PDB file of C-alpha atoms in Angstrom:
ATOM      1  CA  MET T   1      -6.455 127.688  25.497  1.00 78.00           C
ATOM      2  CA  ALA T   2      -5.414 123.649  25.889  1.00 88.00           C
ATOM      3  CA  ILE T   3      -6.030 121.324  23.187  1.00 94.00           C
ATOM      4  CA  GLY T   4      -6.655 117.722  23.313  1.00 95.00           C
ATOM      5  CA  VAL T   5      -5.437 115.279  20.930  1.00 97.00           C
ATOM      6  CA  TYR T   6      -7.979 112.111  19.897  1.00 97.00           C
ATOM      7  CA  ASP T   7      -5.373 110.464  17.790  1.00 97.00           C
ATOM      8  CA  PHE T   8      -8.324 107.724  15.956  1.00 96.00           C
ATOM      9  CA  PHE T   9      -5.693 105.425  13.161  1.00 93.00           C
ATOM     10  CA  SER T  10      -2.891 105.937  15.718  1.00 94.00           C
ATOM     11  CA  GLY T  11      -0.680 103.243  15.318  1.00 93.00           C
ATOM     12  CA  CYS T  12       2.458 103.732  17.096  1.00 94.00           C
ATOM     13  CA  GLY T  13       2.312 107.203  17.883  1.00 96.00           C
ATOM     14  CA  GLY T  14       3.854 109.482  15.095  1.00 95.00           C
ATOM     15  CA  THR T  15       1.631 111.777  14.638  1.00 96.00           C
ATOM     16  CA  SER T  16       0.430 112.491  18.145  1.00 98.00           C
ATOM     17  CA  ALA T  17       4.130 113.035  18.901  1.00 98.00           C
ATOM     18  CA  GLY T  18       4.801 116.202  15.908  1.00 96.00           C
ATOM     19  CA  LEU T  19       1.694 116.923  17.722  1.00 97.00           C
ATOM     20  CA  ARG T  20       3.408 116.955  21.098  1.00 98.00           C
ATOM     21  CA  SER T  21       6.048 118.455  20.247  1.00 96.00           C
ATOM     22  CA  ALA T  22       4.103 121.372  18.704  1.00 95.00           C
ATOM     23  CA  GLY T  23       2.064 121.401  22.639  1.00 95.00           C
ATOM     24  CA  PHE T  24      -0.446 119.771  22.128  1.00 96.00           C
ATOM     25  CA  ARG T  25      -2.490 117.640  24.791  1.00 95.00           C
ATOM     26  CA  ILE T  26      -2.917 113.998  24.041  1.00 96.00           C
ATOM     27  CA  ALA T  27      -5.126 112.381  25.560  1.00 96.00           C
ATOM     28  CA  LEU T  28      -6.778 109.266  23.936  1.00 96.00           C
ATOM     29  CA  GLY T  29      -4.733 106.701  20.877  1.00 96.00           C
ATOM     30  CA  VAL T  30      -7.318 104.544  19.030  1.00 95.00           C
ATOM     31  CA  ASP T  31      -5.791 101.443  16.638  1.00 95.00           C
ATOM     32  CA  ASN T  32      -6.209  97.387  16.343  1.00 92.00           C
ATOM     33  CA  ASP T  33      -2.925  96.530  16.328  1.00 91.00           C
ATOM     34  CA  SER T  34      -1.839  95.900  19.256  1.00 88.00           C
ATOM     35  CA  ASN T  35       2.116  96.352  18.652  1.00 89.00           C
ATOM     36  CA  ALA T  36       1.721  99.775  17.771  1.00 90.00           C
ATOM     37  CA  SER T  37      -0.567 100.148  20.917  1.00 91.00           C
ATOM     38  CA  GLN T  38       2.530  99.015  23.582  1.00 93.00           C
ATOM     39  CA  THR T  39       4.352 102.064  22.164  1.00 95.00           C
ATOM     40  CA  PHE T  40       2.230 104.786  21.722  1.00 97.00           C
ATOM     41  CA  LYS T  41       1.619 103.739  25.232  1.00 96.00           C
ATOM     42  CA  ALA T  42       5.287 103.705  25.990  1.00 96.00           C
ATOM     43  CA  ASN T  43       5.648 107.047  24.541  1.00 96.00           C
ATOM     44  CA  PHE T  44       2.650 108.304  25.783  1.00 98.00           C
ATOM     45  CA  PRO T  45       2.318 107.412  28.914  1.00 97.00           C
ATOM     46  CA  ASP T  46      -0.546 109.571  30.015  1.00 95.00           C
ATOM     47  CA  ALA T  47      -3.127 108.726  27.837  1.00 96.00           C
ATOM     48  CA  GLU T  48      -6.111 106.415  26.924  1.00 95.00           C
ATOM     49  CA  PHE T  49      -5.711 104.474  24.999  1.00 95.00           C
ATOM     50  CA  ILE T  50      -8.327 101.539  22.621  1.00 95.00           C
ATOM     51  CA  SER T  51      -6.658  99.065  20.684  1.00 94.00           C
ATOM     52  CA  ASP T  52      -9.770  97.602  18.814  1.00 92.00           C
ATOM     53  CA  ASP T  53     -10.924  97.774  15.111  1.00 91.00           C
ATOM     54  CA  ILE T  54     -12.507 101.124  15.221  1.00 89.00           C
ATOM     55  CA  ALA T  55     -15.760  99.950  13.580  1.00 90.00           C
ATOM     56  CA  LEU T  56     -16.592  98.110  16.462  1.00 92.00           C
ATOM     57  CA  VAL T  57     -15.360 101.201  19.043  1.00 93.00           C
ATOM     58  CA  GLU T  58     -19.037 103.161  19.677  1.00 93.00           C
ATOM     59  CA  PRO T  59     -18.938 106.457  21.657  1.00 93.00           C
ATOM     60  CA  LYS T  60     -19.581 105.703  24.461  1.00 93.00           C
ATOM     61  CA  HIS T  61     -16.137 103.865  24.253  1.00 92.00           C
ATOM     62  CA  ILE T  62     -14.976 107.459  23.506  1.00 92.00           C
ATOM     63  CA  THR T  63     -17.215 109.203  26.110  1.00 92.00           C
ATOM     64  CA  ALA T  64     -15.082 106.971  28.940  1.00 89.00           C
ATOM     65  CA  LYS T  65     -12.489 107.891  28.113  1.00 86.00           C
ATOM     66  CA  MET T  66     -12.434 111.535  27.769  1.00 86.00           C
ATOM     67  CA  TYR T  67     -10.430 113.950  29.595  1.00 76.00           C
ATOM     68  CA  PRO T  68     -12.571 116.563  30.811  1.00 78.00           C
ATOM     69  CA  ARG T  69     -10.398 119.597  31.802  1.00 70.00           C
ATOM     70  CA  ASP T  70      -9.529 121.682  28.045  1.00 76.00           C
ATOM     71  CA  ASP T  71     -10.966 123.801  26.497  1.00 88.00           C
ATOM     72  CA  ALA T  72     -10.912 122.593  22.880  1.00 95.00           C
ATOM     73  CA  MET T  73     -10.820 118.966  20.936  1.00 96.00           C
ATOM     74  CA  LEU T  74      -8.814 118.222  17.758  1.00 97.00           C
ATOM     75  CA  PHE T  75      -9.694 114.331  16.281  1.00 98.00           C
ATOM     76  CA  CYS T  76      -7.234 113.167  13.274  1.00 97.00           C
ATOM     77  CA  GLY T  77      -7.540 110.545  10.854  1.00 94.00           C
ATOM     78  CA  CYS T  78      -4.721 109.458   9.375  1.00 88.00           C
ATOM     79  CA  ALA T  79      -6.625 106.878   8.398  1.00 83.00           C
ATOM     80  CA  PRO T  80      -4.033 103.896   6.249  1.00 75.00           C
ATOM     81  CA  CYS T  81      -3.627 105.384   3.439  1.00 56.00           C
ATOM     82  CA  GLN T  82      -3.041 101.161   1.174  1.00 56.00           C
ATOM     83  CA  PRO T  83      -6.455 101.576  -0.040  1.00 52.00           C
ATOM     84  CA  PHE T  84      -5.560 104.929  -1.899  1.00 48.00           C
ATOM     85  CA  SER T  85      -2.086 104.119  -2.734  1.00 53.00           C
ATOM     86  CA  ARG T  86      -0.838 102.855  -6.696  1.00 52.00           C
ATOM     87  CA  GLN T  87       0.840 100.501  -5.587  1.00 51.00           C
ATOM     88  CA  ASN T  88      -2.016  98.526  -4.301  1.00 50.00           C
ATOM     89  CA  LYS T  89      -3.585  95.957  -6.206  1.00 49.00           C
ATOM     90  CA  ARG T  90      -6.810  95.707  -4.708  1.00 50.00           C
ATOM     91  CA  ARG T  91      -6.951  99.560  -4.505  1.00 51.00           C
ATOM     92  CA  GLY T  92     -11.117 101.320  -4.320  1.00 53.00           C
ATOM     93  CA  LYS T  93     -13.660 100.094  -2.850  1.00 57.00           C
ATOM     94  CA  ASP T  94     -13.094  96.093  -3.020  1.00 56.00           C
ATOM     95  CA  ASP T  95     -10.322  96.898  -0.136  1.00 53.00           C
ATOM     96  CA  PRO T  96     -11.603  97.048   3.427  1.00 52.00           C
ATOM     97  CA  ARG T  97      -9.756  99.849   4.907  1.00 53.00           C
ATOM     98  CA  PHE T  98     -11.850 102.158   2.062  1.00 54.00           C
ATOM     99  CA  ASN T  99     -14.584 103.348   4.028  1.00 75.00           C
ATOM    100  CA  LEU T 100     -11.975 104.394   7.384  1.00 84.00           C
ATOM    101  CA  LEU T 101     -12.889 108.009   7.313  1.00 88.00           C
ATOM    102  CA  GLY T 102     -16.308 106.756   7.462  1.00 87.00           C
ATOM    103  CA  TYR T 103     -16.602 105.452  10.267  1.00 90.00           C
ATOM    104  CA  PHE T 104     -14.823 108.731  11.827  1.00 94.00           C
ATOM    105  CA  GLY T 105     -17.051 110.692  10.741  1.00 95.00           C
ATOM    106  CA  LYS T 106     -19.977 108.639  12.970  1.00 94.00           C
ATOM    107  CA  PHE T 107     -17.149 110.394  15.806  1.00 96.00           C
ATOM    108  CA  ILE T 108     -17.068 113.265  14.421  1.00 97.00           C
ATOM    109  CA  THR T 109     -20.926 114.014  14.665  1.00 97.00           C
ATOM    110  CA  HIS T 110     -21.411 112.543  17.167  1.00 96.00           C
ATOM    111  CA  PHE T 111     -18.551 115.487  19.708  1.00 96.00           C
ATOM    112  CA  LEU T 112     -18.854 118.224  17.366  1.00 97.00           C
ATOM    113  CA  PRO T 113     -14.513 118.707  18.139  1.00 96.00           C
ATOM    114  CA  GLU T 114     -13.668 121.786  17.305  1.00 97.00           C
ATOM    115  CA  TYR T 115     -11.255 121.114  15.117  1.00 98.00           C
ATOM    116  CA  ILE T 116     -10.322 118.018  12.558  1.00 98.00           C
ATOM    117  CA  PHE T 117      -6.863 117.056  10.815  1.00 97.00           C
ATOM    118  CA  VAL T 118      -6.817 114.120   9.035  1.00 96.00           C
ATOM    119  CA  GLU T 119      -4.187 113.304   5.771  1.00 93.00           C
ATOM    120  CA  ASN T 120      -3.740 110.476   3.876  1.00 89.00           C
ATOM    121  CA  VAL T 121      -2.074 109.795   0.351  1.00 83.00           C
ATOM    122  CA  PRO T 122      -3.039 112.172  -2.456  1.00 80.00           C
ATOM    123  CA  GLY T 123      -5.115 109.248  -4.740  1.00 75.00           C
ATOM    124  CA  LEU T 124      -7.261 109.426  -2.054  1.00 70.00           C
ATOM    125  CA  GLN T 125      -8.521 113.132  -4.038  1.00 64.00           C
ATOM    126  CA  ARG T 126      -7.896 111.177  -7.499  1.00 59.00           C
ATOM    127  CA  LEU T 127      -9.746 107.795  -6.708  1.00 51.00           C
ATOM    128  CA  ASN T 128     -13.683 107.698  -8.114  1.00 53.00           C
ATOM    129  CA  ALA T 129     -13.766 111.215  -7.614  1.00 57.00           C
ATOM    130  CA  ASP T 130     -17.712 112.047  -8.070  1.00 58.00           C
ATOM    131  CA  GLY T 131     -17.667 109.440  -5.402  1.00 63.00           C
ATOM    132  CA  SER T 132     -14.778 109.499  -3.570  1.00 75.00           C
ATOM    133  CA  PRO T 133     -13.797 108.306   0.580  1.00 79.00           C
ATOM    134  CA  LEU T 134     -12.781 112.541   0.347  1.00 85.00           C
ATOM    135  CA  ASN T 135     -15.408 113.800  -1.291  1.00 87.00           C
ATOM    136  CA  ALA T 136     -17.904 112.130   1.354  1.00 88.00           C
ATOM    137  CA  PHE T 137     -15.962 113.408   4.192  1.00 92.00           C
ATOM    138  CA  THR T 138     -15.979 116.956   2.799  1.00 93.00           C
ATOM    139  CA  GLU T 139     -19.524 116.839   2.188  1.00 93.00           C
ATOM    140  CA  LEU T 140     -20.208 116.017   5.599  1.00 96.00           C
ATOM    141  CA  LEU T 141     -17.572 117.984   6.939  1.00 97.00           C
ATOM    142  CA  GLU T 142     -19.528 121.235   5.788  1.00 97.00           C
ATOM    143  CA  SER T 143     -23.438 120.052   6.736  1.00 98.00           C
ATOM    144  CA  LEU T 144     -21.900 119.538  10.427  1.00 98.00           C
ATOM    145  CA  GLY T 145     -20.869 123.575   9.894  1.00 98.00           C
ATOM    146  CA  TYR T 146     -17.105 123.253  10.010  1.00 98.00           C
ATOM    147  CA  LYS T 147     -14.859 125.340   7.541  1.00 98.00           C
ATOM    148  CA  VAL T 148     -12.284 123.098   4.976  1.00 97.00           C
ATOM    149  CA  THR T 149      -9.370 123.169   3.856  1.00 96.00           C
ATOM    150  CA  VAL T 150      -7.960 120.672   1.600  1.00 94.00           C
ATOM    151  CA  ASP T 151      -4.162 120.777   0.084  1.00 94.00           C
ATOM    152  CA  LYS T 152      -1.459 119.202  -0.567  1.00 94.00           C
ATOM    153  CA  VAL T 153       1.550 119.534   1.123  1.00 95.00           C
ATOM    154  CA  ASN T 154       5.107 118.119   0.169  1.00 96.00           C
ATOM    155  CA  CYS T 155       6.995 116.978   3.164  1.00 96.00           C
ATOM    156  CA  LEU T 156      10.555 119.098   1.651  1.00 96.00           C
ATOM    157  CA  HIS T 157       8.689 122.096   1.713  1.00 98.00           C
ATOM    158  CA  PHE T 158       9.254 121.450   5.391  1.00 97.00           C
ATOM    159  CA  GLY T 159      12.467 120.078   5.940  1.00 97.00           C
ATOM    160  CA  ILE T 160      11.601 116.771   6.221  1.00 96.00           C
ATOM    161  CA  PRO T 161      15.711 114.962   3.825  1.00 97.00           C
ATOM    162  CA  GLN T 162      12.017 113.213   2.015  1.00 96.00           C
ATOM    163  CA  LYS T 163       9.943 113.859  -1.365  1.00 95.00           C
ATOM    164  CA  ARG T 164       6.661 112.858  -0.026  1.00 93.00           C
ATOM    165  CA  VAL T 165       3.506 114.737  -1.356  1.00 94.00           C
ATOM    166  CA  ARG T 166       0.463 114.786   0.777  1.00 93.00           C
ATOM    167  CA  LEU T 167      -2.799 115.457   0.255  1.00 92.00           C
ATOM    168  CA  VAL T 168      -3.714 117.294   4.439  1.00 95.00           C
ATOM    169  CA  VAL T 169      -7.616 118.315   5.294  1.00 95.00           C
ATOM    170  CA  LEU T 170      -7.390 120.638   7.786  1.00 97.00           C
ATOM    171  CA  ALA T 171     -11.631 122.016   9.721  1.00 98.00           C
ATOM    172  CA  SER T 172     -13.055 123.816  12.453  1.00 98.00           C
ATOM    173  CA  ARG T 173     -15.689 124.585  13.489  1.00 97.00           C
ATOM    174  CA  LEU T 174     -14.353 128.121  15.572  1.00 96.00           C
ATOM    175  CA  GLY T 175     -13.616 129.478  11.388  1.00 95.00           C
ATOM    176  CA  PRO T 176     -10.953 128.614   8.413  1.00 94.00           C
ATOM    177  CA  ILE T 177      -7.590 127.190   8.784  1.00 94.00           C
ATOM    178  CA  SER T 178      -5.071 128.084   6.600  1.00 92.00           C
ATOM    179  CA  PHE T 179      -2.310 125.979   5.664  1.00 94.00           C
ATOM    180  CA  PRO T 180       1.731 127.482   6.924  1.00 93.00           C
ATOM    181  CA  LYS T 181       4.158 129.380   5.087  1.00 95.00           C
ATOM    182  CA  LYS T 182       6.936 126.446   3.049  1.00 96.00           C
ATOM    183  CA  THR T 183      10.055 126.906   5.325  1.00 97.00           C
ATOM    184  CA  HIS T 184      12.342 125.159   2.867  1.00 97.00           C
ATOM    185  CA  GLY T 185      13.197 125.198  -1.137  1.00 96.00           C
ATOM    186  CA  PRO T 186      13.784 128.315  -3.517  1.00 94.00           C
ATOM    187  CA  ASP T 187      11.676 131.608  -2.127  1.00 94.00           C
ATOM    188  CA  THR T 188      12.177 130.534   1.639  1.00 96.00           C
ATOM    189  CA  SER T 189      14.977 131.444   3.983  1.00 96.00           C
ATOM    190  CA  ASN T 190      16.471 128.909   3.197  1.00 96.00           C
ATOM    191  CA  PRO T 191      16.444 127.406   0.286  1.00 96.00           C
ATOM    192  CA  ASP T 192      18.279 125.197   0.307  1.00 96.00           C
ATOM    193  CA  TYR T 193      16.057 120.561   0.897  1.00 97.00           C
ATOM    194  CA  ALA T 194      17.770 118.696   3.148  1.00 98.00           C
ATOM    195  CA  THR T 195      19.067 116.103   1.807  1.00 98.00           C
ATOM    196  CA  VAL T 196      19.536 111.827   2.997  1.00 97.00           C
ATOM    197  CA  ARG T 197      23.072 112.567   4.190  1.00 97.00           C
ATOM    198  CA  ASN T 198      21.660 115.910   6.460  1.00 96.00           C
ATOM    199  CA  ALA T 199      19.403 112.349   7.879  1.00 96.00           C
ATOM    200  CA  ILE T 200      22.007 109.526   7.577  1.00 96.00           C
ATOM    201  CA  GLU T 201      25.171 110.606   7.262  1.00 96.00           C
ATOM    202  CA  ASP T 202      26.089 110.846  11.698  1.00 96.00           C
ATOM    203  CA  LEU T 203      24.740 107.210  11.444  1.00 97.00           C
ATOM    204  CA  PRO T 204      27.339 105.233  12.560  1.00 96.00           C
ATOM    205  CA  GLU T 205      28.320 102.433   9.260  1.00 95.00           C
ATOM    206  CA  ILE T 206      27.041  98.784   9.539  1.00 95.00           C
ATOM    207  CA  GLN T 207      27.916  95.503   7.589  1.00 94.00           C
ATOM    208  CA  ALA T 208      24.707  93.562   6.126  1.00 92.00           C
ATOM    209  CA  GLY T 209      22.509  91.535   9.230  1.00 93.00           C
ATOM    210  CA  GLU T 210      24.110  93.687  11.877  1.00 96.00           C
ATOM    211  CA  THR T 211      22.262  95.956  14.309  1.00 96.00           C
ATOM    212  CA  ASP T 212      24.306  98.609  16.521  1.00 97.00           C
ATOM    213  CA  LYS T 213      24.306  98.283  20.000  1.00 95.00           C
ATOM    214  CA  ASN T 214      24.383 101.852  21.153  1.00 95.00           C
ATOM    215  CA  ILE T 215      21.014 103.369  18.422  1.00 96.00           C
ATOM    216  CA  PRO T 216      17.721 101.779  18.552  1.00 90.00           C
ATOM    217  CA  ASN T 217      16.539 100.363  15.428  1.00 89.00           C
ATOM    218  CA  HIS T 218      19.595 100.530  13.507  1.00 94.00           C
ATOM    219  CA  TYR T 219      20.441  96.957  11.933  1.00 93.00           C
ATOM    220  CA  ALA T 220      20.803  96.138   8.056  1.00 92.00           C
ATOM    221  CA  SER T 221      19.434  93.409   7.326  1.00 90.00           C
ATOM    222  CA  ARG T 222      21.564  90.062   6.310  1.00 92.00           C
ATOM    223  CA  LEU T 223      21.803  90.102   1.943  1.00 92.00           C
ATOM    224  CA  SER T 224      22.449  87.015  -0.423  1.00 93.00           C
ATOM    225  CA  VAL T 225      25.420  87.698  -2.351  1.00 95.00           C
ATOM    226  CA  ILE T 226      23.614  87.757  -5.115  1.00 94.00           C
ATOM    227  CA  ASN T 227      21.649  91.038  -3.757  1.00 93.00           C
ATOM    228  CA  MET T 228      25.238  92.201  -2.257  1.00 94.00           C
ATOM    229  CA  GLU T 229      25.753  92.148  -6.534  1.00 95.00           C
ATOM    230  CA  ARG T 230      22.859  94.191  -7.655  1.00 93.00           C
ATOM    231  CA  ILE T 231      23.590  96.698  -4.188  1.00 92.00           C
ATOM    232  CA  LYS T 232      27.458  97.571  -5.988  1.00 94.00           C
ATOM    233  CA  ALA T 233      25.721  96.925  -9.350  1.00 95.00           C
ATOM    234  CA  THR T 234      23.433 100.374  -8.775  1.00 93.00           C
ATOM    235  CA  PRO T 235      24.842 103.496  -9.040  1.00 94.00           C
ATOM    236  CA  VAL T 236      24.039 106.744  -6.711  1.00 94.00           C
ATOM    237  CA  GLY T 237      20.443 107.187  -7.733  1.00 91.00           C
ATOM    238  CA  GLY T 238      20.136 103.942 -10.187  1.00 92.00           C
ATOM    239  CA  ARG T 239      17.582 101.907  -9.922  1.00 88.00           C
ATOM    240  CA  ARG T 240      17.561  97.967 -10.872  1.00 88.00           C
ATOM    241  CA  GLU T 241      16.925  98.953 -14.356  1.00 88.00           C
ATOM    242  CA  ASP T 242      20.621  99.988 -14.717  1.00 89.00           C
ATOM    243  CA  TRP T 243      21.720  96.589 -13.468  1.00 92.00           C
ATOM    244  CA  PRO T 244      23.181  93.247 -16.129  1.00 92.00           C
ATOM    245  CA  ASP T 245      21.172  90.748 -17.588  1.00 89.00           C
ATOM    246  CA  LYS T 246      22.371  88.270 -15.017  1.00 93.00           C
ATOM    247  CA  LEU T 247      21.125  89.979 -11.662  1.00 92.00           C
ATOM    248  CA  VAL T 248      18.130  90.548 -13.113  1.00 90.00           C
ATOM    249  CA  LEU T 249      15.425  88.676 -11.899  1.00 87.00           C
ATOM    250  CA  LYS T 250      12.666  86.944 -13.905  1.00 85.00           C
ATOM    251  CA  CYS T 251       9.980  88.470 -12.517  1.00 84.00           C
ATOM    252  CA  HIS T 252      11.198  91.808 -13.749  1.00 82.00           C
ATOM    253  CA  GLN T 253      12.770  90.600 -17.749  1.00 80.00           C
ATOM    254  CA  GLY T 254      10.846  90.644 -21.044  1.00 75.00           C
ATOM    255  CA  ASP T 255       8.437  93.793 -22.035  1.00 71.00           C
ATOM    256  CA  TYR T 256       7.850  94.590 -18.322  1.00 69.00           C
ATOM    257  CA  ASP T 257       8.567  98.197 -17.028  1.00 68.00           C
ATOM    258  CA  GLY T 258       6.715  97.734 -13.439  1.00 67.00           C
ATOM    259  CA  HIS T 259       8.390  98.408 -10.279  1.00 68.00           C
ATOM    260  CA  SER T 260      10.962 100.186 -11.326  1.00 70.00           C
ATOM    261  CA  ASP T 261      12.075 101.883  -8.249  1.00 70.00           C
ATOM    262  CA  VAL T 262      12.620  99.580  -6.459  1.00 78.00           C
ATOM    263  CA  TYR T 263      16.387  98.239  -5.103  1.00 85.00           C
ATOM    264  CA  GLY T 264      16.995 101.691  -5.800  1.00 88.00           C
ATOM    265  CA  ARG T 265      20.068 103.992  -5.197  1.00 91.00           C
ATOM    266  CA  LEU T 266      19.526 106.885  -2.646  1.00 93.00           C
ATOM    267  CA  ARG T 267      21.145 110.741  -3.827  1.00 95.00           C
ATOM    268  CA  TRP T 268      23.337 111.481  -0.960  1.00 95.00           C
ATOM    269  CA  ASP T 269      22.842 115.201  -1.324  1.00 96.00           C
ATOM    270  CA  GLU T 270      19.208 115.050  -2.652  1.00 97.00           C
ATOM    271  CA  PRO T 271      16.475 114.224  -0.981  1.00 97.00           C
ATOM    272  CA  SER T 272      15.001 110.848  -0.782  1.00 94.00           C
ATOM    273  CA  ILE T 273      12.218 108.994  -2.824  1.00 91.00           C
ATOM    274  CA  THR T 274       8.225 108.299  -0.772  1.00 88.00           C
ATOM    275  CA  LEU T 275       9.739 105.864   1.753  1.00 86.00           C
ATOM    276  CA  THR T 276       7.319 102.978   2.470  1.00 80.00           C
ATOM    277  CA  ALA T 277       5.699 101.145   4.500  1.00 74.00           C
ATOM    278  CA  ARG T 278       8.221  98.063   3.666  1.00 74.00           C
ATOM    279  CA  CYS T 279      11.342 100.132   3.282  1.00 77.00           C
ATOM    280  CA  ASN T 280      13.562  98.461   5.345  1.00 76.00           C
ATOM    281  CA  SER T 281      13.394  96.262   2.115  1.00 78.00           C
ATOM    282  CA  LEU T 282      15.673  95.972  -0.381  1.00 79.00           C
ATOM    283  CA  SER T 283      13.389  94.760  -2.740  1.00 76.00           C
ATOM    284  CA  ASN T 284      11.455  98.298  -1.794  1.00 72.00           C
ATOM    285  CA  GLY T 285      13.684 100.848  -2.640  1.00 58.00           C
TER     286      GLY T 285
END
């Protein structure tokens, strides 16, 4: 069966890349980030792309981009996670991105794709539980005749060197879909989790402010003298709480106990903590 993927909130195409590696055909990406759209087009030259705010996109715009020879359609809706993240001070309905799943549902209602995939932070499920965007979304799917399965997935159980828990929604009009079995960890054929060492040990060493000439995106940020001292004062597995008083930032002094995981140092032989969108910044851990 030829399944065409329609990737809403596609960004540069991370979800599409995974699905392509699993044998799916990438038909369309939709995103309002012009920089991400350029990367998507470079990685998926045969796919169509709509570069616009999803609130302004109409079903007719999708129809004009559809590939006629697919046997089935998979709609992906991995909307930005920030409105539902614990790190977001505007968390909830005050964030303009709060209802992106609602816009995604508009296209599902119109086209009734055979399959649906949604991935987001677990906070999507916890936030305003009774009236959460997730509840409204799954109720919509069920009213349209979809069999819906919702579960939390930790990426380290599937060979990713990172402790990253995500909420996943699978839905189908052709029958229920079960989640794949874990491939890594206790009671699997791979009892050891992938580690930071597994992921980056083979990268050549570079100094602060340097960029590797041969490996794209392998660079190290410039560091001030005091930030270099902070790094040296952070033990393996440690964080800013391990620093001497002279290195502590003013905003972290006193009784402040928030964001204790920033300025952290990873353990070489363990999976990484959850990486955030700004993980390339020292102050984001």
